[in-house]
């Protein structure tokens, strides 16, 4: 993959990168990016190399043309407009000269925790390491989702919801909770077994964080929210009284209730009753199949 200077502008272009992508225009001034050597492995190798270069640019702060300050202590991040504006509509608007930030080259994000913004910056620069090596029961996902929503990073919002669905599926199963469905223990005379309080505490924390995510979600997120709720409900359950009280107190919102109702329908169509009376979930199922049945 070769790099060359566009004669009609001060932008450095990279051969093999997608037109208009971050790596097709690495900098806004001459000499503002390293030359990438040719690679015969195709576009995927080129993109991998591009991600490495972007990571080095983030770590070094070289050729930075904007500083973002995160948190009340104003922790600085030396970034590059050509990178952060690619994915964030917030940054794209803020970096225009018609806004103060576009002239001062400084943006203040007081409400975003520095560690959360660091993860987002890593993501924007192609470093997509796992953020939840130690699972926080949805707390970390909530923080990143809120920040991504504020910064208007649509793709990251979607990825966080997908990640939370997967982590709920894997982590809650690891708790090895008995799978008798708690909301309807009268089925086949089965009574839900007693559960260790620490497991219940984890499920309650996931539930609370999920409810907060629903508060800042949009209608287009509903399918993903239903999938998350469908992973939590068999381990936690929700009574009608709890939902009504939560709505009255403001703990639960309309999007949360819609996700729970949709998830209940998912469970009714996907889960099956085992010989021992416990609900069993198939190893694989497709949400699109359920949508075709208009279960929502």
Short mmCIF file of C-alpha atoms in Angstrom, two decimals:
data_model
loop_
_atom_site.label_atom_id
_atom_site.label_comp_id
_atom_site.label_asym_id
_atom_site.label_seq_id
_atom_site.Cartn_x
_atom_site.Cartn_y
_atom_site.Cartn_z
CA UNK A 1 0.00 0.00 0.00
CA UNK A 2 1.55 3.26 -1.14
CA UNK A 3 1.05 6.80 0.10
CA UNK A 4 1.24 9.89 -2.06
CA UNK A 5 0.49 13.61 -1.87
CA UNK A 6 -2.49 14.93 -3.77
CA UNK A 7 -1.21 17.74 -5.99
CA UNK A 8 -4.43 19.71 -5.65
CA UNK A 9 -4.55 19.71 -1.83
CA UNK A 10 -2.48 19.36 1.29
CA UNK A 11 -3.93 15.93 2.06
CA UNK A 12 -1.93 12.74 2.14
CA UNK A 13 -3.73 9.93 0.36
CA UNK A 14 -3.09 6.22 0.80
CA UNK A 15 -3.39 3.86 -2.13
CA UNK A 16 -5.50 0.81 -1.33
CA UNK A 17 -7.59 2.58 1.30
CA UNK A 18 -11.31 3.04 0.81
CA UNK A 19 -12.14 6.37 -0.88
CA UNK A 20 -13.15 8.91 1.73
CA UNK A 21 -12.02 6.69 4.61
CA UNK A 22 -9.85 7.85 7.47
CA UNK A 23 -6.77 6.24 5.94
CA UNK A 24 -7.38 7.76 2.52
CA UNK A 25 -6.80 11.19 4.11
CA UNK A 26 -4.49 10.81 7.07
CA UNK A 27 -3.70 14.44 7.67
CA UNK A 28 -4.64 17.97 6.85
CA UNK A 29 -1.07 19.21 6.36
CA UNK A 30 1.86 17.98 4.36
CA UNK A 31 3.97 15.48 6.24
CA UNK A 32 1.24 14.83 8.81
CA UNK A 33 1.29 11.04 8.46
CA UNK A 34 3.76 8.25 7.90
CA UNK A 35 4.12 6.61 4.50
CA UNK A 36 2.63 3.13 4.47
CA UNK A 37 4.69 0.51 2.62
CA UNK A 38 3.09 -1.55 -0.13
CA UNK A 39 1.38 -4.77 0.87
CA UNK A 40 0.27 -7.54 -1.47
CA UNK A 41 -2.31 -9.08 0.85
CA UNK A 42 -5.21 -6.93 -0.32
CA UNK A 43 -7.59 -4.50 1.35
CA UNK A 44 -7.84 -6.39 4.65
CA UNK A 45 -4.08 -6.20 5.20
CA UNK A 46 -4.11 -2.54 4.20
CA UNK A 47 -6.83 -1.77 6.72
CA UNK A 48 -4.97 -3.67 9.45
CA UNK A 49 -1.84 -1.63 8.73
CA UNK A 50 -3.96 1.52 8.68
CA UNK A 51 -5.29 0.69 12.14
CA UNK A 52 -1.73 0.27 13.41
CA UNK A 53 -0.71 3.67 12.09
CA UNK A 54 -3.77 5.32 13.63
CA UNK A 55 -2.97 3.69 16.98
CA UNK A 56 0.56 5.09 16.84
CA UNK A 57 -0.82 8.53 16.01
CA UNK A 58 -3.13 8.35 19.03
CA UNK A 59 -0.39 7.22 21.41
CA UNK A 60 2.16 9.78 20.27
CA UNK A 61 -0.17 12.71 19.68
CA UNK A 62 1.98 13.65 16.69
CA UNK A 63 0.35 16.00 14.17
CA UNK A 64 -2.62 16.52 16.50
CA UNK A 65 -4.85 19.37 15.39
CA UNK A 66 -7.45 19.34 18.18
CA UNK A 67 -7.48 18.68 21.93
CA UNK A 68 -10.44 17.10 23.70
CA UNK A 69 -10.71 17.55 27.47
CA UNK A 70 -12.73 14.87 29.30
CA UNK A 71 -14.22 14.91 32.80
CA UNK A 72 -14.35 17.66 35.43
CA UNK A 73 -10.55 17.52 35.79
CA UNK A 74 -10.21 18.24 32.06
CA UNK A 75 -7.94 15.32 31.15
CA UNK A 76 -6.48 16.20 27.71
CA UNK A 77 -6.52 13.98 24.63
CA UNK A 78 -4.52 15.15 21.61
CA UNK A 79 -6.50 13.94 18.62
CA UNK A 80 -6.93 14.43 14.90
CA UNK A 81 -10.03 15.94 13.33
CA UNK A 82 -9.73 13.76 10.22
CA UNK A 83 -10.12 10.71 12.46
CA UNK A 84 -12.69 11.67 15.09
CA UNK A 85 -15.04 13.38 12.62
CA UNK A 86 -15.30 10.21 10.54
CA UNK A 87 -17.53 8.44 13.06
CA UNK A 88 -18.93 11.20 15.28
CA UNK A 89 -21.54 13.66 14.05
CA UNK A 90 -20.95 15.65 17.26
CA UNK A 91 -17.27 16.16 16.48
CA UNK A 92 -18.06 16.81 12.84
CA UNK A 93 -20.31 19.72 13.84
CA UNK A 94 -18.04 21.01 16.61
CA UNK A 95 -14.99 21.16 14.35
CA UNK A 96 -16.64 23.51 11.89
CA UNK A 97 -15.34 27.07 11.94
CA UNK A 98 -18.84 28.36 12.64
CA UNK A 99 -18.50 26.97 16.19
CA UNK A 100 -16.13 28.26 18.85
CA UNK A 101 -14.49 24.84 19.16
CA UNK A 102 -13.67 24.88 15.46
CA UNK A 103 -11.57 28.00 15.99
CA UNK A 104 -10.03 27.30 19.40
CA UNK A 105 -9.25 23.67 18.47
CA UNK A 106 -10.39 22.65 21.97
CA UNK A 107 -13.48 20.67 22.97
CA UNK A 108 -14.63 20.17 26.57
CA UNK A 109 -16.59 17.05 27.55
CA UNK A 110 -17.12 17.58 31.26
CA UNK A 111 -19.79 14.89 31.65
CA UNK A 112 -17.78 12.07 30.06
CA UNK A 113 -15.43 10.14 32.33
CA UNK A 114 -11.82 10.18 31.04
CA UNK A 115 -11.53 6.38 31.14
CA UNK A 116 -14.72 6.08 29.10
CA UNK A 117 -13.53 8.63 26.58
CA UNK A 118 -10.17 6.89 26.35
CA UNK A 119 -11.95 3.72 25.31
CA UNK A 120 -13.99 5.65 22.73
CA UNK A 121 -10.85 7.30 21.34
CA UNK A 122 -9.19 3.88 21.09
CA UNK A 123 -12.23 2.62 19.19
CA UNK A 124 -12.15 5.59 16.80
CA UNK A 125 -8.47 4.95 16.11
CA UNK A 126 -9.04 1.28 15.37
CA UNK A 127 -8.07 -0.23 18.73
CA UNK A 128 -11.02 -2.49 19.47
CA UNK A 129 -9.74 -4.39 22.47
CA UNK A 130 -12.28 -5.90 24.81
CA UNK A 131 -13.40 -3.38 27.38
CA UNK A 132 -15.10 -5.87 29.68
CA UNK A 133 -12.42 -8.42 30.55
CA UNK A 134 -13.86 -8.11 34.07
CA UNK A 135 -17.61 -7.96 33.59
CA UNK A 136 -19.29 -5.04 35.31
CA UNK A 137 -22.88 -6.27 34.93
CA UNK A 138 -23.59 -3.75 32.21
CA UNK A 139 -22.22 -0.74 34.09
CA UNK A 140 -19.32 -0.18 31.69
CA UNK A 141 -21.55 -0.71 28.67
CA UNK A 142 -23.93 1.90 30.08
CA UNK A 143 -21.15 4.48 30.42
CA UNK A 144 -19.84 3.90 26.89
CA UNK A 145 -23.35 3.83 25.43
CA UNK A 146 -24.23 7.17 27.05
CA UNK A 147 -21.03 8.76 25.76
CA UNK A 148 -21.50 7.31 22.27
CA UNK A 149 -25.07 8.59 22.23
CA UNK A 150 -23.93 12.10 23.24
CA UNK A 151 -21.14 12.08 20.68
CA UNK A 152 -23.55 10.73 18.05
CA UNK A 153 -21.46 7.69 17.15
CA UNK A 154 -24.18 5.45 15.75
CA UNK A 155 -22.02 2.45 14.89
CA UNK A 156 -20.52 2.30 18.37
CA UNK A 157 -23.97 2.48 19.95
CA UNK A 158 -25.03 -0.54 17.92
CA UNK A 159 -21.85 -2.44 18.77
CA UNK A 160 -22.35 -1.83 22.49
CA UNK A 161 -25.89 -3.23 22.37
CA UNK A 162 -24.65 -6.29 20.48
CA UNK A 163 -21.84 -6.74 22.99
CA UNK A 164 -24.22 -6.47 25.94
CA UNK A 165 -26.48 -9.12 24.42
CA UNK A 166 -23.52 -11.49 24.09
CA UNK A 167 -22.10 -10.78 27.54
CA UNK A 168 -25.50 -11.27 29.21
CA UNK A 169 -25.90 -14.58 27.41
CA UNK A 170 -22.44 -15.83 28.37
CA UNK A 171 -21.95 -14.34 31.83
CA UNK A 172 -25.40 -15.07 33.22
CA UNK A 173 -25.12 -18.67 32.07
CA UNK A 174 -21.79 -18.93 33.84
CA UNK A 175 -23.60 -18.22 37.09
CA UNK A 176 -25.25 -21.63 36.63
CA UNK A 177 -28.53 -20.40 37.99
CA UNK A 178 -31.37 -22.96 37.91
CA UNK A 179 -33.36 -22.29 34.78
CA UNK A 180 -36.90 -22.74 36.09
CA UNK A 181 -38.78 -19.73 34.80
CA UNK A 182 -39.42 -17.50 37.85
CA UNK A 183 -42.37 -15.54 36.49
CA UNK A 184 -44.58 -18.59 35.94
CA UNK A 185 -43.55 -21.19 38.57
CA UNK A 186 -46.99 -22.82 38.38
CA UNK A 187 -46.18 -24.40 35.01
CA UNK A 188 -46.30 -28.16 35.38
CA UNK A 189 -46.27 -27.71 39.12
CA UNK A 190 -42.66 -26.52 39.08
CA UNK A 191 -41.50 -24.16 41.80
CA UNK A 192 -38.45 -22.03 41.11
CA UNK A 193 -35.59 -23.21 43.37
CA UNK A 194 -34.00 -20.92 45.92
CA UNK A 195 -31.13 -18.86 44.52
CA UNK A 196 -27.91 -17.63 46.06
CA UNK A 197 -28.32 -13.93 46.97
CA UNK A 198 -25.11 -12.88 45.22
CA UNK A 199 -26.41 -14.26 41.93
CA UNK A 200 -29.65 -12.37 42.42
CA UNK A 201 -27.65 -9.21 43.11
CA UNK A 202 -25.77 -9.56 39.81
CA UNK A 203 -28.99 -10.10 37.88
CA UNK A 204 -30.59 -7.09 39.57
CA UNK A 205 -27.59 -4.90 38.68
CA UNK A 206 -27.70 -5.97 35.04
CA UNK A 207 -31.44 -5.27 35.02
CA UNK A 208 -30.99 -1.77 36.47
CA UNK A 209 -28.21 -0.86 34.02
CA UNK A 210 -30.28 -2.18 31.13
CA UNK A 211 -33.22 0.00 32.20
CA UNK A 212 -30.94 3.06 32.12
CA UNK A 213 -29.71 2.14 28.64
CA UNK A 214 -33.33 1.95 27.51
CA UNK A 215 -33.88 5.51 28.77
CA UNK A 216 -31.41 6.89 26.22
CA UNK A 217 -32.26 4.51 23.39
CA UNK A 218 -34.29 5.20 20.28
CA UNK A 219 -37.00 3.28 18.50
CA UNK A 220 -34.53 1.87 15.99
CA UNK A 221 -32.71 0.22 18.92
CA UNK A 222 -35.78 -1.77 19.99
CA UNK A 223 -34.85 -5.07 18.31
CA UNK A 224 -31.45 -5.04 20.03
CA UNK A 225 -33.04 -4.11 23.37
CA UNK A 226 -35.53 -6.97 23.06
CA UNK A 227 -32.63 -9.37 22.48
CA UNK A 228 -30.88 -8.12 25.63
CA UNK A 229 -34.03 -8.37 27.75
CA UNK A 230 -34.62 -11.90 26.43
CA UNK A 231 -31.20 -12.91 27.77
CA UNK A 232 -31.82 -11.37 31.21
CA UNK A 233 -35.44 -12.34 31.93
CA UNK A 234 -34.95 -16.11 32.35
CA UNK A 235 -32.40 -15.36 35.08
CA UNK A 236 -34.24 -12.55 36.80
CA UNK A 237 -37.91 -12.26 35.89
CA UNK A 238 -40.22 -9.28 36.28
CA UNK A 239 -43.65 -9.09 37.90
CA UNK A 240 -46.51 -6.89 36.73
CA UNK A 241 -46.48 -5.01 40.03
CA UNK A 242 -42.77 -4.26 39.67
CA UNK A 243 -43.29 -2.84 36.19
CA UNK A 244 -46.24 -0.69 37.29
CA UNK A 245 -44.37 0.64 40.32
CA UNK A 246 -41.28 1.29 38.21
CA UNK A 247 -43.29 3.27 35.70
CA UNK A 248 -44.92 5.31 38.45
CA UNK A 249 -41.59 6.12 40.09
CA UNK A 250 -39.80 6.85 36.83
CA UNK A 251 -37.31 4.00 37.27
CA UNK A 252 -38.69 2.36 34.13
CA UNK A 253 -39.60 4.13 30.91
CA UNK A 254 -41.81 3.23 27.97
CA UNK A 255 -38.90 1.90 25.88
CA UNK A 256 -37.91 -0.44 28.71
CA UNK A 257 -41.47 -1.76 28.99
CA UNK A 258 -41.65 -2.28 25.22
CA UNK A 259 -38.38 -4.25 25.34
CA UNK A 260 -39.64 -6.43 28.20
CA UNK A 261 -42.94 -7.16 26.44
CA UNK A 262 -41.08 -8.03 23.25
CA UNK A 263 -38.68 -10.25 25.20
CA UNK A 264 -41.56 -12.10 26.87
CA UNK A 265 -42.88 -12.90 23.40
CA UNK A 266 -39.43 -14.05 22.32
CA UNK A 267 -39.23 -16.38 25.29
CA UNK A 268 -42.70 -17.82 24.65
CA UNK A 269 -41.74 -18.62 21.04
CA UNK A 270 -38.13 -19.71 21.58
CA UNK A 271 -37.99 -21.50 24.91
CA UNK A 272 -39.42 -24.96 25.40
CA UNK A 273 -40.39 -26.80 28.54
CA UNK A 274 -38.05 -29.64 29.43
CA UNK A 275 -39.07 -32.93 31.00
CA UNK A 276 -38.06 -31.58 34.41
CA UNK A 277 -40.29 -28.53 33.99
CA UNK A 278 -37.43 -26.09 33.44
CA UNK A 279 -37.48 -23.86 30.41
CA UNK A 280 -34.76 -24.70 27.92
CA UNK A 281 -33.39 -22.34 25.29
CA UNK A 282 -32.12 -23.71 21.97
CA UNK A 283 -28.45 -23.19 21.28
CA UNK A 284 -29.25 -21.17 18.16
CA UNK A 285 -32.23 -19.06 17.21
CA UNK A 286 -32.80 -16.18 14.84
CA UNK A 287 -34.54 -13.05 15.97
CA UNK A 288 -35.51 -12.36 12.34
CA UNK A 289 -37.64 -15.52 12.34
CA UNK A 290 -39.55 -14.25 15.35
CA UNK A 291 -40.05 -10.85 13.73
CA UNK A 292 -41.56 -12.61 10.72
CA UNK A 293 -44.20 -14.04 13.05
CA UNK A 294 -45.02 -10.48 14.13
CA UNK A 295 -44.60 -11.36 17.78
CA UNK A 296 -43.92 -7.74 18.61
#
